Structure formats: C-alpha cells, structure tokens
C-alpha cells in the first residue's frame, strides 16, 4: 500500500491533518455521523483484507516469540472486528460532544457569556499492538471533531495499515476529508511528531510508564498519559469468598494482557486460610503462575516466592502476586505505594470498608465486588475509548468523547466596556444564569 507517509515529510502530513481537522471541527452532527457510517461500511467491505493483514502480523509475531497474552491482544479475528465496527456505529448514536453550552450567563443587560465545548484540533495517539484500538480511536476522534495521527505498535503495522486504508476509503465520499486520519509506522516518526507543536494539540501515549515519561520529557505538546495498569484486588475480612473467587479469576485471566487486569491479590489474614487454597486451585486450572509472600507460602507452600520487584511489576501475563495483610489500612497503603492509579477493587460485604476503600485509594477507578476488567469505555457506555488515562487531572480513567473536547468562552455585548464596572461608581454585574 502506498501511504501519504511514503511520499510526504511528516510536517506536511501534519499540516494536511490540521487543515482537514479545522473543517471537521465545524461539521454538523449529521455529517460526522454519515462519515462514521461510511467508515463502518468500508471496514465491512475490507474485512477480508484486514483479517489477512492481521494473520500476517500474527505469523510474524509468533516467529519472533510473542508472549501468548500479547498475541491475544494483537489478534483481530472476525468477532473482534465485528465488535469494533459495531462500536463505530455506537459512537455515531452518542450525543455530539461539540457545541454543548456549559455556562450561559448574563453579566449585565445585553452582555452575555457562554462556555461552549469545541474540538481540541489534532490528536497524536501512540498505542500498542492492538489493532482494533485504531478503529475505536478514529471513531471517537471524528465524532469529537478532531483530526488524528495514529501510531500503533510495531507488531500490528500491516493490520493498522489495512484498517486506515479502509477508513480513508470510507471517508473519501463524505464531508470529512480523509487527511483527517493519518497513520505513522516507525519510532522515528513518533519522535518527529513530538516536535510538531504547531500542528498537534494533544499527544496521548498508551504504553509503559517509562515511555509516557519519555514523551513528557521530549515534547512541548500537552500529554495525556495512558500508562501502566498495576491493579490490585483486596479480599477483605468481610468478603463473600465465593464472590472473591469468581471476581479474582475474571480480573486475572479474562484478558491477562489488558492494562485493567489485576497483578496483585491482597488478602486479609483472617480469611487467608480458607480463601488461599480455593483461589490457588481455581487459578491453577487456568494455568496462572502464583508468587506469594512468606505468609502466603505458609498456607500454600507449593507456589513461587514473591520478591520486592513483584509488587511493582505489570506482568501482562498469567502471573499473579499474592500478599497477606493485617488490615484494610495496610492493603490501602500497599495499593497507594505500588498501584499505578488505574483501577483498584475490594471484595467485602461491609459498607464501612467500602467507604474507607473508596475514600482513601487514589486511582481513576475504585470498584466494589466486581472485576477491574470493567474499566473500559465501551462498558462505561462511552461507545469506545481512546485508552485509560492514569493521570491525576481530568480526563481520568477511560477516555471517551468528553475527554477529547475543550471549551471556549463566547462573549456577546453591545459596546460594553470594563470601565463601566470599575471605580467609585462601578455598576454591579447581574451574573444571572440564563436557560
Ligand atoms: N492505560 C492504557 O490505556 C494502556 C496502557 N498500556 C500499558 O502500556 C504498557 C506496555 O504496553 P506494550 O504493549 O508493551 O507497549 P509498548 O510500551 O511497548 O509500546 C506502546 C507504543 O509506544 C511505542 N514506543 C515505546 N517506546 C518507545 C520509544 N522509546 N520511542 C518511540 N515509541 C515508543 C511503541 O512503538 P513500537 O511498537 O514501534 O516500538 C508502541 O507504538 C503496559 O504497561 C500497558 O498496561 C497499554 C495500552 C493501553
Ligand atoms: N479497556 C480495555 C483495556 C485498556 C487497554 O487498552 O489496555 P491494553 O490491553 O493494555 O491495550 C479493555 O478492557 O479491554
């Protein structure tokens, strides 16, 4: 496939994206929804090419020795592709995030202020080898009126190229210029992209903490970090142990490579004796390798020993660290020390423990009696997600349409001047909220 990148320098690609994005920013909802439907249809038409490209990526990754869970993340079968296309249509059905009036206020007679949402401009999104992420990200970018420059993981290059080719073909018959969506394929291009602060408004790196930090240290463009998921599940002394087992298994094995899978199980000492043999058996059936602290090893001696680095490791694999704690406070202290502020969960029937956990754990998501795997834009009803923001400032957690817009203050007067409202005879403002 000949891409724009084969023939044009990155700065020209970024300029074209900027131009296309500025027209996309003022399109009405219907035009954006038509573009999304055209994308969905083009992806359906290109289904065989996309799956073939993905098979080639998977074969190359297998030859290179990719880990099984990462392979699962790379693989785009018919089922995953169908879900991703359905997601494009779901995003079309969502309310337009652009043009929402957040504040409508009369400051004085004839002087009116509005705060109205608007697109960010051009997004630069660097993500891992998970091809369907490209489809989710593009649909959210278009609905929110933003241009997007994508860079997927190296193992997924052929899949991403086939997807973006179909998306561009779909857009070519719509009001959205296909230059609004671009694909980069190399790390060199990523580094170059970080210098293009004149054309790119937000960089979203989805990757390890060290990669997100690298991006932050090497660009003047604002960065919305989507970093590690070191997620914990705490089994409280008042836990229903059958719930604890079902949730632990789902949170570990349902998609072990996802950033919202758990890496560490924390267990209150009063339930450890009963719970540990049961969970060890359930996870052994799923071929999960367990690594316990000394107290855990006293109860289930046949597992490996956890060392200090286990508590700060995201395995992205079928491995789970286990630690026994004396109190909920100790569990929370461990989470706040080693967690990555992504998603943390407690299993308990005690409302006071939930309140303590929700109040004191610092993470984008705090869950009670359910799996951390629910941390996802689709499951939250956002249609899709750009990824999961692990930063403290909003947007936090799964980033959907609302996370991709900013706002403008629009003021309308009739020759009003500030001098009227200052000094000894200052006229007071009315500050009246309007409908
Ligand atoms: N919070 C979230 O939403 C998400 C978090 N993650 C987290 O990311 C972590 C690692 O995931 P993994 O699959 O290993 O992804 P990587 O960190 O290996 O790669 C992610 C992307 O970053 C690029 N990249 C990495 N390092 C550099 C660099 N030095 N210069 C330029 N580009 C770079 C990769 O490019 P290339 O492949 O070409 O090397 C790829 O496009 C995990 O901790 C996971 O939880 C992942 C996805 C979503
Ligand atoms: N929200 C996603 C996980 C977030 C994500 O993108 O994670 P990753 O598998 O690291 O790319 C899901 O539940 O599958």
XYZ file of C-alpha atoms and ligand atoms in Angstrom:
497
model
C 0.000 0.000 0.000
C 1.309 3.483 -0.843
C 0.553 5.791 2.049
C 0.774 9.538 2.292
C 3.803 8.979 4.518
C 5.688 7.252 1.689
C 5.729 10.446 -0.311
C 5.432 13.369 2.093
C 7.520 14.633 5.010
C 5.827 14.410 8.398
C 5.451 18.169 8.719
C 3.402 18.232 5.501
C 1.261 15.349 6.741
C 0.647 17.229 9.991
C -0.242 20.423 8.105
C -2.753 18.495 5.985
C -4.220 16.910 9.105
C -4.547 20.358 10.677
C -6.352 21.719 7.579
C -8.708 18.739 7.436
C -9.332 18.979 11.186
C -10.261 22.663 11.027
C -13.043 21.831 8.527
C -14.114 18.771 10.530
C -14.370 20.941 13.666
C -17.339 22.872 12.285
C -19.230 19.989 10.638
C -22.697 19.315 11.970
C -23.587 16.118 13.815
C -25.307 14.537 10.823
C -22.271 14.960 8.566
C -19.994 13.408 11.210
C -22.418 10.520 11.732
C -22.576 9.918 7.964
C -18.772 9.769 7.927
C -18.853 7.197 10.751
C -21.376 5.066 8.874
C -19.163 5.280 5.750
C -16.204 4.108 7.851
C -18.231 1.196 9.247
C -19.266 0.137 5.738
C -15.725 0.486 4.347
C -14.353 -1.645 7.191
C -17.001 -4.283 6.450
C -16.028 -4.259 2.754
C -12.328 -4.539 3.615
C -12.921 -7.231 6.242
C -11.027 -9.962 4.387
C -8.027 -7.727 3.645
C -7.864 -6.600 7.269
C -8.031 -10.143 8.604
C -5.406 -11.316 6.105
C -3.108 -8.459 7.139
C -3.632 -9.402 10.760
C -2.830 -13.050 10.069
C 0.466 -11.887 8.527
C 1.188 -9.730 11.610
C 0.349 -12.640 13.920
C 2.565 -15.049 11.987
C 5.495 -12.630 12.127
C 4.916 -12.032 15.848
C 4.749 -15.787 16.519
C 8.018 -16.282 14.669
C 9.516 -13.527 16.829
C 8.301 -15.329 20.001
C 5.500 -13.008 21.173
C 4.016 -13.909 24.608
C 0.605 -15.624 24.463
C -1.450 -12.821 26.118
C 0.194 -10.184 23.879
C -0.618 -12.392 20.890
C -4.246 -12.390 22.008
C -4.121 -8.587 22.103
C -2.635 -8.437 18.581
C -5.068 -10.910 17.070
C -8.034 -9.387 15.214
C -10.446 -12.168 14.346
C -13.811 -11.739 12.669
C -15.567 -11.489 16.020
C -13.327 -8.683 17.352
C -13.550 -6.819 14.042
C -17.338 -7.088 14.028
C -17.455 -5.696 17.589
C -15.137 -2.838 16.647
C -17.314 -1.946 13.638
C -20.413 -2.087 15.844
C -18.539 0.300 18.138
C -18.196 2.820 15.268
C -21.971 2.774 14.847
C -22.421 3.070 18.633
C -20.273 6.204 18.634
C -22.448 7.643 15.849
C -25.505 7.176 18.089
C -23.948 9.083 21.007
C -24.699 12.783 21.573
C -22.319 15.161 19.794
C -19.805 16.374 22.414
C -19.171 19.565 20.398
C -21.330 22.662 20.875
C -22.590 21.868 24.376
C -23.342 25.078 26.263
C -21.829 24.591 29.716
C -22.377 28.111 31.019
C -24.937 30.649 29.747
C -24.891 33.744 31.891
C -25.966 37.351 31.630
C -23.221 39.542 33.096
C -25.286 42.697 32.631
C -28.116 43.764 30.393
C -27.028 42.917 26.813
C -23.716 41.376 27.890
C -23.904 37.592 27.702
C -21.270 34.924 28.322
C -21.392 31.339 27.084
C -18.953 28.493 27.598
C -19.241 26.115 24.658
C -17.392 22.839 24.016
C -15.181 22.587 20.919
C -12.688 20.082 19.469
C -9.048 20.065 20.575
C -7.697 20.112 16.980
C -5.213 17.401 16.029
C -4.512 14.419 18.285
C -1.312 12.368 18.123
C -2.067 8.930 19.556
C 0.641 6.315 20.071
C -0.688 2.940 21.079
C 0.351 -0.677 21.478
C -0.067 -3.599 19.079
C -3.847 -3.788 19.463
C -5.316 -3.127 16.000
C -8.947 -2.590 16.978
C -7.795 0.350 19.104
C -7.208 2.227 15.803
C -10.903 1.823 14.908
C -12.103 2.966 18.334
C -9.753 5.953 18.386
C -10.667 7.144 14.858
C -14.405 6.928 15.540
C -14.049 8.975 18.735
C -11.752 11.493 17.023
C -14.194 12.110 14.165
C -17.265 12.367 16.351
C -15.430 14.858 18.579
C -14.337 16.884 15.516
C -10.614 16.171 15.825
C -8.002 15.148 13.283
C -5.856 12.219 14.380
C -2.338 10.977 13.686
C -2.053 7.348 14.788
C 0.985 5.253 15.556
C 0.324 1.618 16.503
C 2.736 -0.977 17.904
C 5.306 -2.418 15.504
C 3.793 -5.915 15.617
C 0.498 -4.561 14.222
C 1.769 -2.497 11.272
C 0.067 -4.468 8.461
C -3.223 -4.639 10.392
C -3.204 -0.888 11.122
C -2.333 -0.084 7.502
C -5.255 -2.170 6.232
C -7.612 -0.556 8.754
C -6.536 3.018 7.997
C -6.669 2.373 4.246
C -10.303 1.248 4.606
C -11.134 4.203 6.875
C -9.685 6.660 4.336
C -11.596 4.979 1.528
C -14.781 5.276 3.548
C -14.157 8.963 4.262
C -13.374 9.791 0.633
C -17.115 10.024 -0.170
C -18.061 12.073 2.883
C -17.824 15.636 4.156
C -14.787 14.624 6.263
C -11.526 14.981 4.334
C -9.616 11.699 4.614
C -6.475 13.698 5.514
C -8.075 13.988 8.974
C -6.798 10.452 9.704
C -3.125 9.540 9.302
C -1.013 6.554 10.231
C 2.657 6.522 11.209
C 4.603 3.302 11.468
C 8.044 3.996 12.940
C 9.521 5.232 16.219
C 11.491 7.845 14.257
C 8.189 9.336 13.069
C 6.916 9.313 16.656
C 9.948 11.316 17.784
C 9.468 13.753 14.893
C 5.786 14.087 15.761
C 6.730 15.241 19.262
C 8.387 18.319 17.711
C 5.314 19.397 15.751
C 3.713 21.526 18.453
C 2.489 23.953 15.804
C 0.231 21.302 14.260
C -0.537 18.797 17.023
C -2.618 19.817 20.053
C -2.503 16.752 22.286
C -0.312 13.662 22.446
C -1.786 10.530 24.012
C 0.873 7.875 24.610
C -0.553 4.465 25.569
C 2.358 2.479 26.893
C 4.691 1.817 29.771
C 5.366 4.452 32.452
C 8.860 4.943 31.087
C 7.538 5.547 27.562
C 4.931 8.040 28.811
C 7.683 9.835 30.761
C 9.900 9.819 27.697
C 7.130 11.537 25.729
C 6.533 14.085 28.506
C 10.238 14.922 28.606
C 10.544 15.336 24.867
C 7.672 17.497 23.717
C 6.107 20.903 24.238
C 2.726 19.435 23.214
C 0.373 18.708 26.157
C 0.485 14.986 27.044
C -2.396 12.857 28.328
C -0.624 9.809 29.744
C -2.185 6.332 29.477
C 0.391 4.308 31.372
C 0.770 1.014 33.293
C -2.073 -0.832 34.876
C -0.759 -2.238 38.156
C -4.193 -3.088 39.509
C -4.987 -4.841 42.810
C -7.881 -6.821 44.208
C -8.228 -6.705 48.010
C -10.144 -9.540 49.692
C -11.446 -8.025 52.913
C -12.133 -9.838 56.171
C -15.885 -9.379 55.456
C -15.657 -10.748 51.904
C -18.097 -13.244 50.449
C -15.452 -15.781 49.427
C -17.377 -17.260 46.523
C -17.677 -13.757 45.011
C -13.993 -13.243 45.767
C -13.064 -16.326 43.739
C -15.223 -15.521 40.712
C -14.016 -11.912 40.594
C -10.340 -12.806 41.154
C -10.386 -15.312 38.288
C -12.105 -12.906 35.887
C -9.839 -9.989 36.830
C -6.729 -12.112 36.217
C -7.490 -14.361 33.274
C -10.321 -12.861 31.206
C -7.764 -10.750 29.245
C -4.435 -11.000 31.043
C -2.603 -8.584 28.700
C -5.109 -5.756 29.215
C -3.972 -2.941 31.450
C -7.060 -3.393 33.674
C -6.222 -6.999 34.622
C -5.000 -7.483 38.223
C -1.342 -8.077 39.039
C -1.614 -8.469 42.831
C -4.129 -10.059 45.159
C -4.132 -8.673 48.723
C -5.846 -10.900 51.283
C -6.908 -10.108 54.845
C -5.162 -12.520 57.231
C -8.440 -13.623 58.841
C -9.772 -15.157 55.577
C -6.460 -16.224 54.021
C -6.522 -19.773 55.456
C -9.876 -20.553 53.871
C -9.514 -18.478 50.687
C -5.981 -19.224 49.522
C -6.291 -22.980 48.807
C -9.532 -22.341 46.895
C -8.185 -19.492 44.755
C -4.928 -21.377 44.146
C -6.929 -24.327 42.777
C -9.143 -22.107 40.621
C -6.148 -20.233 39.157
C -4.141 -23.431 38.679
C -6.939 -24.640 36.390
C -6.331 -21.505 34.316
C -2.549 -22.086 34.331
C -1.806 -18.937 36.316
C 1.620 -18.821 37.983
C 1.327 -17.634 41.602
C 4.014 -15.823 43.592
C 3.337 -15.342 47.307
C 4.866 -13.519 50.253
C 6.167 -15.531 53.237
C 2.786 -15.719 54.996
C 1.086 -16.902 51.811
C 3.736 -19.607 51.395
C 2.910 -20.902 54.882
C -0.630 -21.688 53.665
C 0.096 -22.744 50.053
C 3.787 -23.760 50.060
C 3.803 -25.172 46.526
C 3.837 -21.740 44.787
C 6.782 -19.443 43.958
C 8.113 -16.749 46.305
C 7.314 -13.095 45.513
C 10.329 -10.773 45.658
C 10.343 -6.990 46.082
C 10.093 -6.273 42.333
C 6.914 -8.353 42.003
C 4.875 -5.669 43.784
C 5.836 -3.072 41.159
C 5.585 -5.286 38.086
C 2.856 -5.329 35.461
C 3.122 -8.897 34.171
C 0.573 -8.506 31.323
C 0.600 -12.288 31.556
C -0.845 -15.235 33.519
C 1.179 -14.438 36.657
C -0.245 -13.153 39.944
C 1.484 -11.883 43.086
C -0.222 -12.561 46.448
C 0.265 -10.844 49.794
C -1.453 -11.265 53.147
C -2.278 -8.056 55.023
C -3.380 -7.466 58.622
C -5.915 -4.728 57.912
C -7.689 -2.754 55.211
C -5.391 0.169 56.066
C -2.367 -1.989 55.239
C -3.981 -3.045 51.957
C -4.675 0.585 51.040
C -1.118 1.615 51.971
C 0.243 -1.130 49.677
C -2.053 -0.042 46.815
C -1.147 3.630 47.174
C 2.552 2.694 47.233
C 2.651 0.282 44.287
C -0.537 0.913 42.281
C -0.461 2.966 39.112
C -3.676 4.932 39.837
C -5.515 2.902 37.209
C -8.218 0.669 38.770
C -8.406 -0.893 42.253
C -11.052 -3.203 43.735
C -12.268 -4.507 47.090
C -14.372 -7.588 47.836
C -16.382 -7.091 51.015
C -19.913 -7.158 52.442
C -19.036 -4.373 54.896
C -20.270 -0.902 53.793
C -17.798 0.838 56.132
C -14.891 -0.965 54.455
C -16.168 0.154 51.043
C -16.362 3.745 52.236
C -12.794 3.589 53.580
C -11.504 1.973 50.381
C -13.294 4.408 48.034
C -12.201 7.363 50.125
C -8.539 6.514 50.623
C -7.431 4.655 47.483
C -6.031 7.051 44.891
C -6.949 5.657 41.469
C -9.046 6.568 38.423
C -11.384 3.694 39.260
C -12.313 2.258 42.691
C -14.572 -0.792 42.441
C -16.549 -2.870 44.954
C -17.443 -6.556 44.483
C -16.721 -6.536 40.748
C -13.862 -7.106 38.339
C -11.268 -4.463 37.449
C -11.818 -5.561 33.822
C -14.927 -3.319 33.775
C -12.605 -0.298 33.435
C -13.335 0.293 29.778
C -15.004 2.997 27.674
C -17.412 0.618 25.945
C -18.505 -0.924 29.250
C -18.940 2.548 30.795
C -21.296 3.451 27.902
C -18.835 5.797 26.163
C -19.194 3.785 22.917
C -15.432 3.234 22.777
C -12.274 4.562 24.409
C -9.051 6.209 23.368
C -7.476 4.389 26.318
C -7.367 4.684 30.081
C -5.848 7.851 31.460
C -3.704 7.195 34.534
C -3.042 10.830 35.310
C -4.462 12.693 38.288
C -6.000 15.604 36.405
C -9.086 15.013 34.243
C -9.809 13.294 31.954
C -9.139 10.282 34.176
C -9.940 6.601 33.518
C -11.476 5.520 30.189
C -11.299 8.476 27.789
C -14.333 8.825 25.524
C -15.810 11.734 23.573
C -15.949 14.125 26.518
C -12.218 13.683 27.063
C -11.464 14.878 23.526
C -13.049 18.314 23.668
C -12.122 21.567 25.322
C -14.227 24.731 25.525
C -14.328 28.369 24.501
C -15.821 31.312 26.339
C -18.021 33.215 23.896
C -18.989 36.740 24.957
C -21.528 38.954 23.190
C -22.036 42.621 24.099
C -23.176 45.821 22.522
C -20.248 48.167 23.016
C -19.898 47.267 26.704
C -16.605 48.331 28.344
C -14.936 47.237 31.596
C -14.579 50.840 32.874
C -18.356 50.847 33.487
C -17.868 48.141 36.102
C -14.842 49.586 37.948
C -14.085 52.524 40.254
C -16.231 54.516 42.697
C -19.417 54.368 40.606
C -18.930 50.787 39.404
C -22.079 49.282 38.012
C -22.742 45.866 39.602
C -22.878 42.771 37.433
C -26.170 40.867 37.314
C -24.492 37.418 36.952
C -27.840 35.869 36.085
C -27.843 32.313 34.743
C -29.920 32.011 31.558
C -31.736 28.978 30.167
N -3.667 2.896 30.171
C -3.909 2.413 28.945
O -4.911 2.715 28.310
C -2.930 1.500 28.314
C -1.758 1.158 28.972
N -0.858 0.327 28.361
C 0.318 -0.049 29.102
O 1.454 0.010 28.286
C 2.432 -0.875 28.778
C 3.235 -1.556 27.724
O 2.443 -1.995 26.673
P 3.211 -2.575 25.430
O 2.330 -3.425 24.645
O 4.447 -3.212 25.901
O 3.500 -1.286 24.620
P 4.878 -0.505 24.386
O 5.137 0.426 25.524
O 5.936 -1.444 24.007
O 4.502 0.297 23.096
C 3.422 1.174 23.023
C 3.686 2.142 21.872
O 4.748 3.001 22.258
C 5.785 2.967 21.278
N 7.058 3.168 21.945
C 7.504 2.523 23.058
N 8.713 3.019 23.411
C 9.024 3.985 22.503
C 10.133 4.878 22.335
N 11.156 4.866 23.175
N 10.111 5.744 21.297
C 9.060 5.775 20.439
N 7.999 4.960 20.549
C 7.971 4.077 21.565
C 5.652 1.615 20.619
O 6.264 1.644 19.357
P 6.909 0.341 18.686
O 5.941 -0.773 18.856
O 7.078 0.734 17.264
O 8.182 0.064 19.396
C 4.130 1.473 20.566
O 3.586 2.191 19.482
C 1.701 -1.785 29.698
O 2.109 -1.337 30.962
C 0.244 -1.482 29.464
O -0.555 -1.617 30.603
C -1.025 -0.154 27.104
C -2.163 0.187 26.426
C -3.216 1.000 26.980
N -10.350 -1.113 28.187
C -9.578 -2.183 27.615
C -8.218 -2.245 28.263
C -7.461 -0.979 28.117
C -6.366 -1.138 27.141
O -6.435 -0.635 26.051
O -5.384 -1.952 27.585
P -4.266 -2.709 26.735
O -4.728 -4.110 26.617
O -3.085 -2.600 27.577
O -4.200 -2.129 25.392
C -10.291 -3.495 27.817
O -10.956 -3.657 28.812
O -10.099 -4.394 27.015
